[in-house]
CSV table of C-alpha atoms and ligand atoms in Angstrom, one decimal:
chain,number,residue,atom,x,y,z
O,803,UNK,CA,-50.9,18.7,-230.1
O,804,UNK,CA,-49.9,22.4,-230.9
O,805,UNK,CA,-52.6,23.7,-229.0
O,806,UNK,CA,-51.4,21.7,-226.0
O,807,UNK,CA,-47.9,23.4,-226.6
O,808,UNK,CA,-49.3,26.3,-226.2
O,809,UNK,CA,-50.8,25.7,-222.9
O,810,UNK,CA,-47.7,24.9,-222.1
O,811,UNK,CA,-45.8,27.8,-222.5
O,812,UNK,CA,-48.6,30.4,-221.2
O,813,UNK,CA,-49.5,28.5,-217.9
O,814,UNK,CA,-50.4,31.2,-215.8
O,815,UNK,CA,-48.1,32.4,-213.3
O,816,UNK,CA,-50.5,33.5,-210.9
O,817,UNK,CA,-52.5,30.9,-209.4
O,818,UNK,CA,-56.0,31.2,-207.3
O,819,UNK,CA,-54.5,29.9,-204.2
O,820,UNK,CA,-51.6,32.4,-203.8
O,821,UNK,CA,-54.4,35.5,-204.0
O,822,UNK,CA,-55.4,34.8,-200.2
O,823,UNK,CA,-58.4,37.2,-200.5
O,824,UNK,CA,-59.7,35.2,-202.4
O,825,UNK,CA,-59.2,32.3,-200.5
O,826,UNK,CA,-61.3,33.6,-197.7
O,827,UNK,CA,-64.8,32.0,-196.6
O,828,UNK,CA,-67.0,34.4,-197.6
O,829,UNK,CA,-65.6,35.0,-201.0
O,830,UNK,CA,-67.2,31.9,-203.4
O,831,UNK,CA,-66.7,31.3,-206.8
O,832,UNK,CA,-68.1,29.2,-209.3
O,833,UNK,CA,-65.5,28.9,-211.7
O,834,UNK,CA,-62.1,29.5,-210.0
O,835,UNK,CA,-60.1,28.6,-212.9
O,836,UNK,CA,-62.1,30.7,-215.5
O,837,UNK,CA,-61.0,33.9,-212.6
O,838,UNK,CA,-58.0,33.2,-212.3
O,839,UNK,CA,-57.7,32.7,-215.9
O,840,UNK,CA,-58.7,36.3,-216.5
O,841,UNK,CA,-56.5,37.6,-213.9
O,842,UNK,CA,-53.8,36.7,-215.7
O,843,UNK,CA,-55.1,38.1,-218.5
O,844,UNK,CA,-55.3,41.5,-216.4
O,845,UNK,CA,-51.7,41.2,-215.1
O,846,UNK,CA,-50.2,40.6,-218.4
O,847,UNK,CA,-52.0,43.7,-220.1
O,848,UNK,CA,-51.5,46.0,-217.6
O,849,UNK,CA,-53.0,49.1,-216.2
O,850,UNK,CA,-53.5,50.8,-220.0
O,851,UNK,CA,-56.3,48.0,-220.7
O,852,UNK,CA,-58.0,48.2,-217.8
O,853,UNK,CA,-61.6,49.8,-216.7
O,854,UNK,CA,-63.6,49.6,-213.9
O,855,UNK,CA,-67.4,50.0,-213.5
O,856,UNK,CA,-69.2,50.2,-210.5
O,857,UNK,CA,-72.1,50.8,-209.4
O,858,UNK,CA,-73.1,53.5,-206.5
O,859,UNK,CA,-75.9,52.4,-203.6
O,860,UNK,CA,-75.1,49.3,-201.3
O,861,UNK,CA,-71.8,49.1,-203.6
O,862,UNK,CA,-69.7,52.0,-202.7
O,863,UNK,CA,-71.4,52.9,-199.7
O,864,UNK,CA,-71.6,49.9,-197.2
O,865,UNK,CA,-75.2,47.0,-196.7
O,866,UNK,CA,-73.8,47.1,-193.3
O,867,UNK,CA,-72.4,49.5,-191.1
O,868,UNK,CA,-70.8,49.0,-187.7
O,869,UNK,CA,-73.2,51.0,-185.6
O,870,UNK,CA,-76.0,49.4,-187.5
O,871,UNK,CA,-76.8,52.7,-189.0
O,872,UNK,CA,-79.1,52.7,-192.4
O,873,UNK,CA,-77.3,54.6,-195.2
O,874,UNK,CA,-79.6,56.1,-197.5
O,875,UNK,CA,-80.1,55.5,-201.4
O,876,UNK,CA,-79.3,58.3,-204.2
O,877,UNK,CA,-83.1,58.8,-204.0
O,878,UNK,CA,-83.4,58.4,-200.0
O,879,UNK,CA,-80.8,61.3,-199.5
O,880,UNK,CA,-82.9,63.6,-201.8
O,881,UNK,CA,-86.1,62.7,-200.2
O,882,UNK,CA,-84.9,63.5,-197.2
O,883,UNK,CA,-84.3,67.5,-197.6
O,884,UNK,CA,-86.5,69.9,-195.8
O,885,UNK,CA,-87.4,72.1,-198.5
O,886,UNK,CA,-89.4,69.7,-200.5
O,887,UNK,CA,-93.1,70.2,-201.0
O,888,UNK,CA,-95.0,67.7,-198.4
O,889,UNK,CA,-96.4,66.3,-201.4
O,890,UNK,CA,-93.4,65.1,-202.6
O,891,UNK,CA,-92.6,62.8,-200.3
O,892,UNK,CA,-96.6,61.4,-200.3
O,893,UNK,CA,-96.5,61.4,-204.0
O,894,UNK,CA,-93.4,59.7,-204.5
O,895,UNK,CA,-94.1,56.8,-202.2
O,896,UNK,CA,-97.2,56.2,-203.8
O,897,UNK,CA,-95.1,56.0,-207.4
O,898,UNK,CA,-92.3,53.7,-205.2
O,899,UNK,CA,-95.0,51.5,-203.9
O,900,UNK,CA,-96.3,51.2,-207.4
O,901,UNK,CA,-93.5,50.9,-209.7
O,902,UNK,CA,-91.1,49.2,-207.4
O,903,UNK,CA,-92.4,45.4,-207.4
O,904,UNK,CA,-93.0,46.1,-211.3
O,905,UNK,CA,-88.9,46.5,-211.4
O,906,UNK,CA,-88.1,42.8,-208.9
O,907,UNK,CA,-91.0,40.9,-210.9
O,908,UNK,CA,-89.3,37.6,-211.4
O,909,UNK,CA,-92.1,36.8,-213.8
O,910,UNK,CA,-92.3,40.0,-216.1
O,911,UNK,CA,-90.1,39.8,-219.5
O,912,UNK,CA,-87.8,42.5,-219.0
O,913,UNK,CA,-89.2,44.9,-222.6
O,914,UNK,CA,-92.8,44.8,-221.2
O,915,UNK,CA,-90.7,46.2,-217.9
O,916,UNK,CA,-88.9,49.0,-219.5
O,917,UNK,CA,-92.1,51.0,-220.4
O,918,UNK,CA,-92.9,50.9,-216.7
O,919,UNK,CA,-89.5,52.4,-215.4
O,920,UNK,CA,-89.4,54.9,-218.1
O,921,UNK,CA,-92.6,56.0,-217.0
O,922,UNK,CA,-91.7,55.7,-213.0
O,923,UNK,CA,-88.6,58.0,-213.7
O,924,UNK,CA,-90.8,60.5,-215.9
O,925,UNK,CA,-93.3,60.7,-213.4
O,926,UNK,CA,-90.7,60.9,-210.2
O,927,UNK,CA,-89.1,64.1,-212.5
O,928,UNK,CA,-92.5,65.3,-213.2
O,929,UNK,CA,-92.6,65.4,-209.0
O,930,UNK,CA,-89.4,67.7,-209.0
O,931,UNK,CA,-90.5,70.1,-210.8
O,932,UNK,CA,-91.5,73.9,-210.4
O,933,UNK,CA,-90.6,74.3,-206.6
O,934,UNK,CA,-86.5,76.4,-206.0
O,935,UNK,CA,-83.7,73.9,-204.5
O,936,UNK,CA,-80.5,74.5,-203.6
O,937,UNK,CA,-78.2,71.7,-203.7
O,938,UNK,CA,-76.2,72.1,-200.8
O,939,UNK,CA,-79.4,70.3,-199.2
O,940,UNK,CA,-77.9,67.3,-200.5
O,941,UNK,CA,-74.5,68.0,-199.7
O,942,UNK,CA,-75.8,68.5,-196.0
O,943,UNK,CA,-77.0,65.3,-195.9
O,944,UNK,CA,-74.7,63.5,-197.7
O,945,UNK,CA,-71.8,64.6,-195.5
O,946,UNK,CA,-73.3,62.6,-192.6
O,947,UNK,CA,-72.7,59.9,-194.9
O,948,UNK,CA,-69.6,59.9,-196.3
O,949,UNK,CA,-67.7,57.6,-193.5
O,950,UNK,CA,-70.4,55.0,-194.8
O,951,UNK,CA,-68.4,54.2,-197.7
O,952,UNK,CA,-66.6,50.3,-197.6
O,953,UNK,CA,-63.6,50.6,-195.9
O,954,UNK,CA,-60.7,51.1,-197.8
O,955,UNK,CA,-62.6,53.0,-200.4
O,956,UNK,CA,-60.5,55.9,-200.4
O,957,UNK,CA,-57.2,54.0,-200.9
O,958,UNK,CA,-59.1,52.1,-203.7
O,959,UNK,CA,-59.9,55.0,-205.3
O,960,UNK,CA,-56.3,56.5,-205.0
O,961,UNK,CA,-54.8,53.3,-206.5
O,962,UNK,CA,-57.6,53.9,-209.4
O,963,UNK,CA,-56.4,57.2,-210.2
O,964,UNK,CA,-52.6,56.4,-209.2
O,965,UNK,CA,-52.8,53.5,-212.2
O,966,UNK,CA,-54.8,55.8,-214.7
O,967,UNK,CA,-57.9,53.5,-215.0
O,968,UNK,CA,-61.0,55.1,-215.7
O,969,UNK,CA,-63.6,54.1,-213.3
O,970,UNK,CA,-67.6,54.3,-214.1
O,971,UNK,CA,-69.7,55.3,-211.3
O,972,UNK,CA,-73.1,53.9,-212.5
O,973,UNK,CA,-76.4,55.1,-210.7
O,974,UNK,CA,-80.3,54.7,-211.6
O,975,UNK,CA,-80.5,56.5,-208.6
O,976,UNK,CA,-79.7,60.3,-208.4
O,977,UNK,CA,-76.5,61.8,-209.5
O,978,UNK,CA,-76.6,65.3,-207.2
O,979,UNK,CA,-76.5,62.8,-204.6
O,980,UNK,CA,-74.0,60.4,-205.9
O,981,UNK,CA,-71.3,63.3,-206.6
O,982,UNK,CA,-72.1,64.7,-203.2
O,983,UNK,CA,-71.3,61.5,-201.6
O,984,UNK,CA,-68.1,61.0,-203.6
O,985,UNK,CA,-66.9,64.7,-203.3
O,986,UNK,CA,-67.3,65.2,-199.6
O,987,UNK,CA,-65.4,61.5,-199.3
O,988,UNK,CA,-62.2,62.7,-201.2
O,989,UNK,CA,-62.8,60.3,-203.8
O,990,UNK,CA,-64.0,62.5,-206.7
O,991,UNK,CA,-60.4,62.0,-208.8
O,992,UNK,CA,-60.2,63.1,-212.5
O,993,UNK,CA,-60.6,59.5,-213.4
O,994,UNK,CA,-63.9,59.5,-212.3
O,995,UNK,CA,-67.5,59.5,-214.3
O,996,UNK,CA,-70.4,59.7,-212.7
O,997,UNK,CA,-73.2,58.4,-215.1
O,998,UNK,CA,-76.6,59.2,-213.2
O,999,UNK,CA,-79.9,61.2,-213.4
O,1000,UNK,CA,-79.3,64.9,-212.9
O,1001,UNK,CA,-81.5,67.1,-211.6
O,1002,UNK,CA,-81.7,70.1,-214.2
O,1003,UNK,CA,-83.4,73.6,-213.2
O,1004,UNK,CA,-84.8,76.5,-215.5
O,1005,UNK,CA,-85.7,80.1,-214.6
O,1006,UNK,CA,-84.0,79.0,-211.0
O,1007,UNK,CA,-86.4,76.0,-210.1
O,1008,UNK,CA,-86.2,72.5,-210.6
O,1009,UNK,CA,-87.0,70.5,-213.4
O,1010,UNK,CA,-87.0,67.4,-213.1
O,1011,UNK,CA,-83.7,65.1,-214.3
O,1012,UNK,CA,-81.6,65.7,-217.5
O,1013,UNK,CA,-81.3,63.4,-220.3
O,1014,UNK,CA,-80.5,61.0,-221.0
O,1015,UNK,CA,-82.8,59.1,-218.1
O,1016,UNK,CA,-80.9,56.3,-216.3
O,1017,UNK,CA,-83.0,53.5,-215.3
O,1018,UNK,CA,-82.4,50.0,-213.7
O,1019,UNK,CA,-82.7,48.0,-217.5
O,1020,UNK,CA,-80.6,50.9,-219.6
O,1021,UNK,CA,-78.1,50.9,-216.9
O,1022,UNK,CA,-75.0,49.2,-219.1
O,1023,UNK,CA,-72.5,51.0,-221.2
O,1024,UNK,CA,-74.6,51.2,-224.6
O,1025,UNK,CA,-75.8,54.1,-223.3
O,1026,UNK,CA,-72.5,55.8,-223.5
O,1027,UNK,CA,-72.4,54.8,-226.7
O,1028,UNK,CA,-70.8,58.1,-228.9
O,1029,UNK,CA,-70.0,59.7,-226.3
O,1030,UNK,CA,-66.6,61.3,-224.8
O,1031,UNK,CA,-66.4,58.8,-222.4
O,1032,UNK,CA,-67.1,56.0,-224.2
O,1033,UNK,CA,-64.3,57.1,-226.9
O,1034,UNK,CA,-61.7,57.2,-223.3
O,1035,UNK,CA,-62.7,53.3,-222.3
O,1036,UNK,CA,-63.8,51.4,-225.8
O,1037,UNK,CA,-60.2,50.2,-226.2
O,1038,UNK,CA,-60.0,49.4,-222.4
O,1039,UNK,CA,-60.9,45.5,-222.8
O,1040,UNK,CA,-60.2,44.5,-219.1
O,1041,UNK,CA,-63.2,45.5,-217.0
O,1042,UNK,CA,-64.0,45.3,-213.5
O,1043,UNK,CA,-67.5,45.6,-213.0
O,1044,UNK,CA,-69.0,45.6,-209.2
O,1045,UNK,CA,-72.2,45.9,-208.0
O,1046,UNK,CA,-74.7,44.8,-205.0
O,1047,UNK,CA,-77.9,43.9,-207.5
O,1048,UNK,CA,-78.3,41.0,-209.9
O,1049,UNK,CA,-78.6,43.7,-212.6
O,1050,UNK,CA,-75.8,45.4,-211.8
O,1051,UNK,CA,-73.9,42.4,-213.6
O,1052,UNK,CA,-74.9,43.7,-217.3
O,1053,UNK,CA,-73.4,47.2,-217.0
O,1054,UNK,CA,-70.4,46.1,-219.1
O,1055,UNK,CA,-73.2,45.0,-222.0
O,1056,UNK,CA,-71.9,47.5,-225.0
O,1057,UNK,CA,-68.2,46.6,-224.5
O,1058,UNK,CA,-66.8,44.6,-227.5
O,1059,UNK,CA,-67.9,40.9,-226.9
O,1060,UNK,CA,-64.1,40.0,-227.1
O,1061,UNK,CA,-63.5,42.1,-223.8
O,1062,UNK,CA,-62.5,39.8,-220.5
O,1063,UNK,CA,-64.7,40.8,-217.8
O,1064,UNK,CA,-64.4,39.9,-213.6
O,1065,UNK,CA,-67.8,40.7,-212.4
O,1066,UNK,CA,-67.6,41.3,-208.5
O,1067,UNK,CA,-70.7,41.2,-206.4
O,1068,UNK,CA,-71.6,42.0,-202.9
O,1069,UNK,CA,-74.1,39.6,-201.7
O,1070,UNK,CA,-75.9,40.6,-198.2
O,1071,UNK,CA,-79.2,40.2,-197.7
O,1072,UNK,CA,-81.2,36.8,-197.7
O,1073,UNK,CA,-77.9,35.2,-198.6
O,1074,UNK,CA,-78.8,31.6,-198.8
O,1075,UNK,CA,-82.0,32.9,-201.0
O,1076,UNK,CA,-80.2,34.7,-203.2
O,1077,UNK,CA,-76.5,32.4,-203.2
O,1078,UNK,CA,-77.4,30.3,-206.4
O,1079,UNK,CA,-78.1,33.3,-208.7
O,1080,UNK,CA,-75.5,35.7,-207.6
O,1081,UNK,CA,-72.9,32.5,-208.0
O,1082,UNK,CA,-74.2,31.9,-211.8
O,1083,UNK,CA,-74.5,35.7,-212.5
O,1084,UNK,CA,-71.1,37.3,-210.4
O,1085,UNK,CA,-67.3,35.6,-211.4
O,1086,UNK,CA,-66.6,36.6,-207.8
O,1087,UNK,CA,-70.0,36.3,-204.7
O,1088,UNK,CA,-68.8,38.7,-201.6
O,1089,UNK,CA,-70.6,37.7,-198.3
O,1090,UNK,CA,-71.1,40.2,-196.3
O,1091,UNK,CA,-68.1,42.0,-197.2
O,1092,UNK,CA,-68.2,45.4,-196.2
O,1093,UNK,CA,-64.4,46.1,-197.7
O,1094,UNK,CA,-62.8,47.1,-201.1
O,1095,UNK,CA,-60.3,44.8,-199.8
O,1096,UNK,CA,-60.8,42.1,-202.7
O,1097,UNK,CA,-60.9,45.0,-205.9
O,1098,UNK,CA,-57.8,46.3,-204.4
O,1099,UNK,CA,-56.3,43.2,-204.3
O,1100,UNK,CA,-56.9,42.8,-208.3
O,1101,UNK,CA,-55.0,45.9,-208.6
O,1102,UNK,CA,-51.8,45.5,-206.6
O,1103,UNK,CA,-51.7,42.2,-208.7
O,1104,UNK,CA,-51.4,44.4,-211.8
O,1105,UNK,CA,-49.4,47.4,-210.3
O,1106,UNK,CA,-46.6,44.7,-209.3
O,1107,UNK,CA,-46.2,42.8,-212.2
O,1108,UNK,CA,-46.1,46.9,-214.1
O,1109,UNK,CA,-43.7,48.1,-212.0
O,1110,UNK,CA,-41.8,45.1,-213.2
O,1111,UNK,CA,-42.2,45.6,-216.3
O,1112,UNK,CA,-41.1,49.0,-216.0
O,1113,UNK,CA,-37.8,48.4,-213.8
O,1114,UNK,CA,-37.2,45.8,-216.7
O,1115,UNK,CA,-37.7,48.2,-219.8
O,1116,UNK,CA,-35.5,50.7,-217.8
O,1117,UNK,CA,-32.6,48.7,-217.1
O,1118,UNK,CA,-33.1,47.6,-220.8
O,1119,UNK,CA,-32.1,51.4,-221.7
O,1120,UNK,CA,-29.5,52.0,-219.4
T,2628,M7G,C1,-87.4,56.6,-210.0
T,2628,M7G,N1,-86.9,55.9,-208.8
T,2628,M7G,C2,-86.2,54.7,-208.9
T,2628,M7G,N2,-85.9,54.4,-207.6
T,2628,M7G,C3,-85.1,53.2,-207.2
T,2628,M7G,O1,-83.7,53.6,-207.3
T,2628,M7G,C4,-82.9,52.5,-207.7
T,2628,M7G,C5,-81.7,53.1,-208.3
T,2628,M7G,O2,-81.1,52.2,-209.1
T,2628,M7G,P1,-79.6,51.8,-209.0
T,2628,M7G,O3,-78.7,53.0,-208.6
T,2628,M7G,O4,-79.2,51.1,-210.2
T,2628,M7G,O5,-79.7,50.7,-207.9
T,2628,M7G,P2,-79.3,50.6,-206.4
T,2628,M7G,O6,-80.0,51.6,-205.7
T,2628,M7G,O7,-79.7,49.2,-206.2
T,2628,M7G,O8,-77.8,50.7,-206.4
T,2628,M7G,C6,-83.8,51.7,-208.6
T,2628,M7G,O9,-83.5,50.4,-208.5
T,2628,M7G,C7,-85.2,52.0,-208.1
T,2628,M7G,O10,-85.7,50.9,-207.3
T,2628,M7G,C8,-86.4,55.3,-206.8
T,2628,M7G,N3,-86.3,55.3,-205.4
T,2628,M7G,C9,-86.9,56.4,-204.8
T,2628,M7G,N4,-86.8,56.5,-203.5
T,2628,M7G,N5,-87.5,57.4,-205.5
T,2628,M7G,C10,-87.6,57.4,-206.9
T,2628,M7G,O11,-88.2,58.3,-207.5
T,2628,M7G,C11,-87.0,56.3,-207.5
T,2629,MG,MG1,-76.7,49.1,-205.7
């Protein structure tokens, strides 16, 4: 009976259907309620509780562009300067053609998979190593990129940093390129991490990535455990996480289990193939959504009912 009560007097005030992004064809749900459940969650705590964690290819940067263009990974945008041994590129096929259907086994359990991207990422640093590099290769590149990012990513990440929430750019890919990308865009704002492999040089060559290595199955916030970052977020309980891979979904695992989590994922290729598992794994399924258009949405939701709060505390004071 008192638990009915209850209900009764914290009936959310924000219901699915009055979000209309949400209410758009390509954006499914499995659980409506339990989303807009956490929404309200979101609204009532405000900005200070809030985190966001994303991660980087085919996430930030668009599955589909309008000219039909193919934006490069992390990876594919270093593999693509000039100055790399021809080697390189031969040898690092070779390990992507090995390693590769090792990490989208369906069948392998996920330990016995670990050992084989540890060693894929050891071996792909072993490969830059010992040759000079100068980064603004990558920035070269990545500049023809950085209109391939979803649209409205740069008011996204203005309403990030305008808010204060501390937003985790996670990549198994490379970082050099990541940051490149993000730089030249205009979106690299003090609120941003990028958590990636580095490439680290001694006696002015490369070698290989720094530590700690960044792989698709360590990819989640345990791996910031200790660190200054972690100490910025470990309060933040309300967490956006985004991504474009099934995976992509654990990078909150590490946050206190009591956290409320809206796990947002861009679904585009073999969509009816793949429409079953990203519905049971993602809060939130985008179809071919090349936008930030539905994050964004989250956050004017919480900036309004803020400012609110705010005018109200003033006038309080007056
Ligand atoms: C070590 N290594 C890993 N990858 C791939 O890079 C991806 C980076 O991982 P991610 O950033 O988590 O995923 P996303 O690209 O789906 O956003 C992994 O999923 C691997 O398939 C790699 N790809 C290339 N081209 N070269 C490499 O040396 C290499
Ligand atoms: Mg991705």
């Amino acid at each position: 009976m008192g638990c009915e009560e209850k209900q009764e007097t914290t009936k959310p005030s924000l219901r699915i259907q009055d979000i209309p992004v949400l209410m758009q064809d390509h954006c499914r749900m499995l659980d409506p309620s339990k989303v807009e459940r956490i929404i309200n969650e979101f609204v009532q705590g405000g900005p200070e509780r809030m985190q966001l964690v994303s991660d980087f290819d085919y996430t930030i940067t668009k599955q589909r562009t309008e000219d039909g263009s193919v934006v490069p990974s992390s990876f594919g945008i270093f593999n693509a300067c000039q100055s790399l041994p021809d080697s390189f590129k031969t040898e690092s096929d070779k390990l992507y053609h090995k390693y590769r259907p090792i990490e989208i086994d369906p069948h392998m359990p996920i330990p016995e998979k670990v050992q084989y991207m540890v060693e894929w990422w050891t071996k792909s640093g072993a490969l830059a190593t010992g040759f000079p590099f100068d980064q603004s290769e990558i920035d070269q590149i990545a500049s023809k990129y950085k209109n391939a990012l979803r649209d409205r990513t740069h008011e996204f990440f203005a309403d990030l940093q305008r808010l204060g929430i501390p937003t985790l750019v996670f990549s198994a890919g490379l970082g050099n390129s990541v940051v490149s990308l993000l730089r030249q865009a205009n979106v690299m704002h003090p609120n941003v991490k990028v958590v990636s492999n580095f490439l680290q040089f001694r006696n002015g060559l490369l070698d290989g990535f720094q530590q700690p290595m960044i792989h698709t199955f360590n990819k989640n916030e345990t791996v910031l455990d200790g660190s200054e970052y972690y100490n910025l977020v470990h309060t933040r309980d309300h967490i956006i996480v985004m991504g474009d891979s099934l995976g992509d979904a654990d990078m909150a695992s590490g946050v206190p289990a009591s956290s409320h989590i809206i796990k947002i994922g861009f679904l585009f290729e073999h969509v009816e193939a793949n429409m079953d598992k990203y519905m049971k794994t993602f809060d939130i399924v985008l179809v071919d959504d090349q936008t930030m258009d539905v994050p964004r949405a989250l956050l004017a939701l919480i900036e309004k009912q803020h400012q609110l709060k705010q005018q109200a505390t003033t006038q309080s004071t007056l």
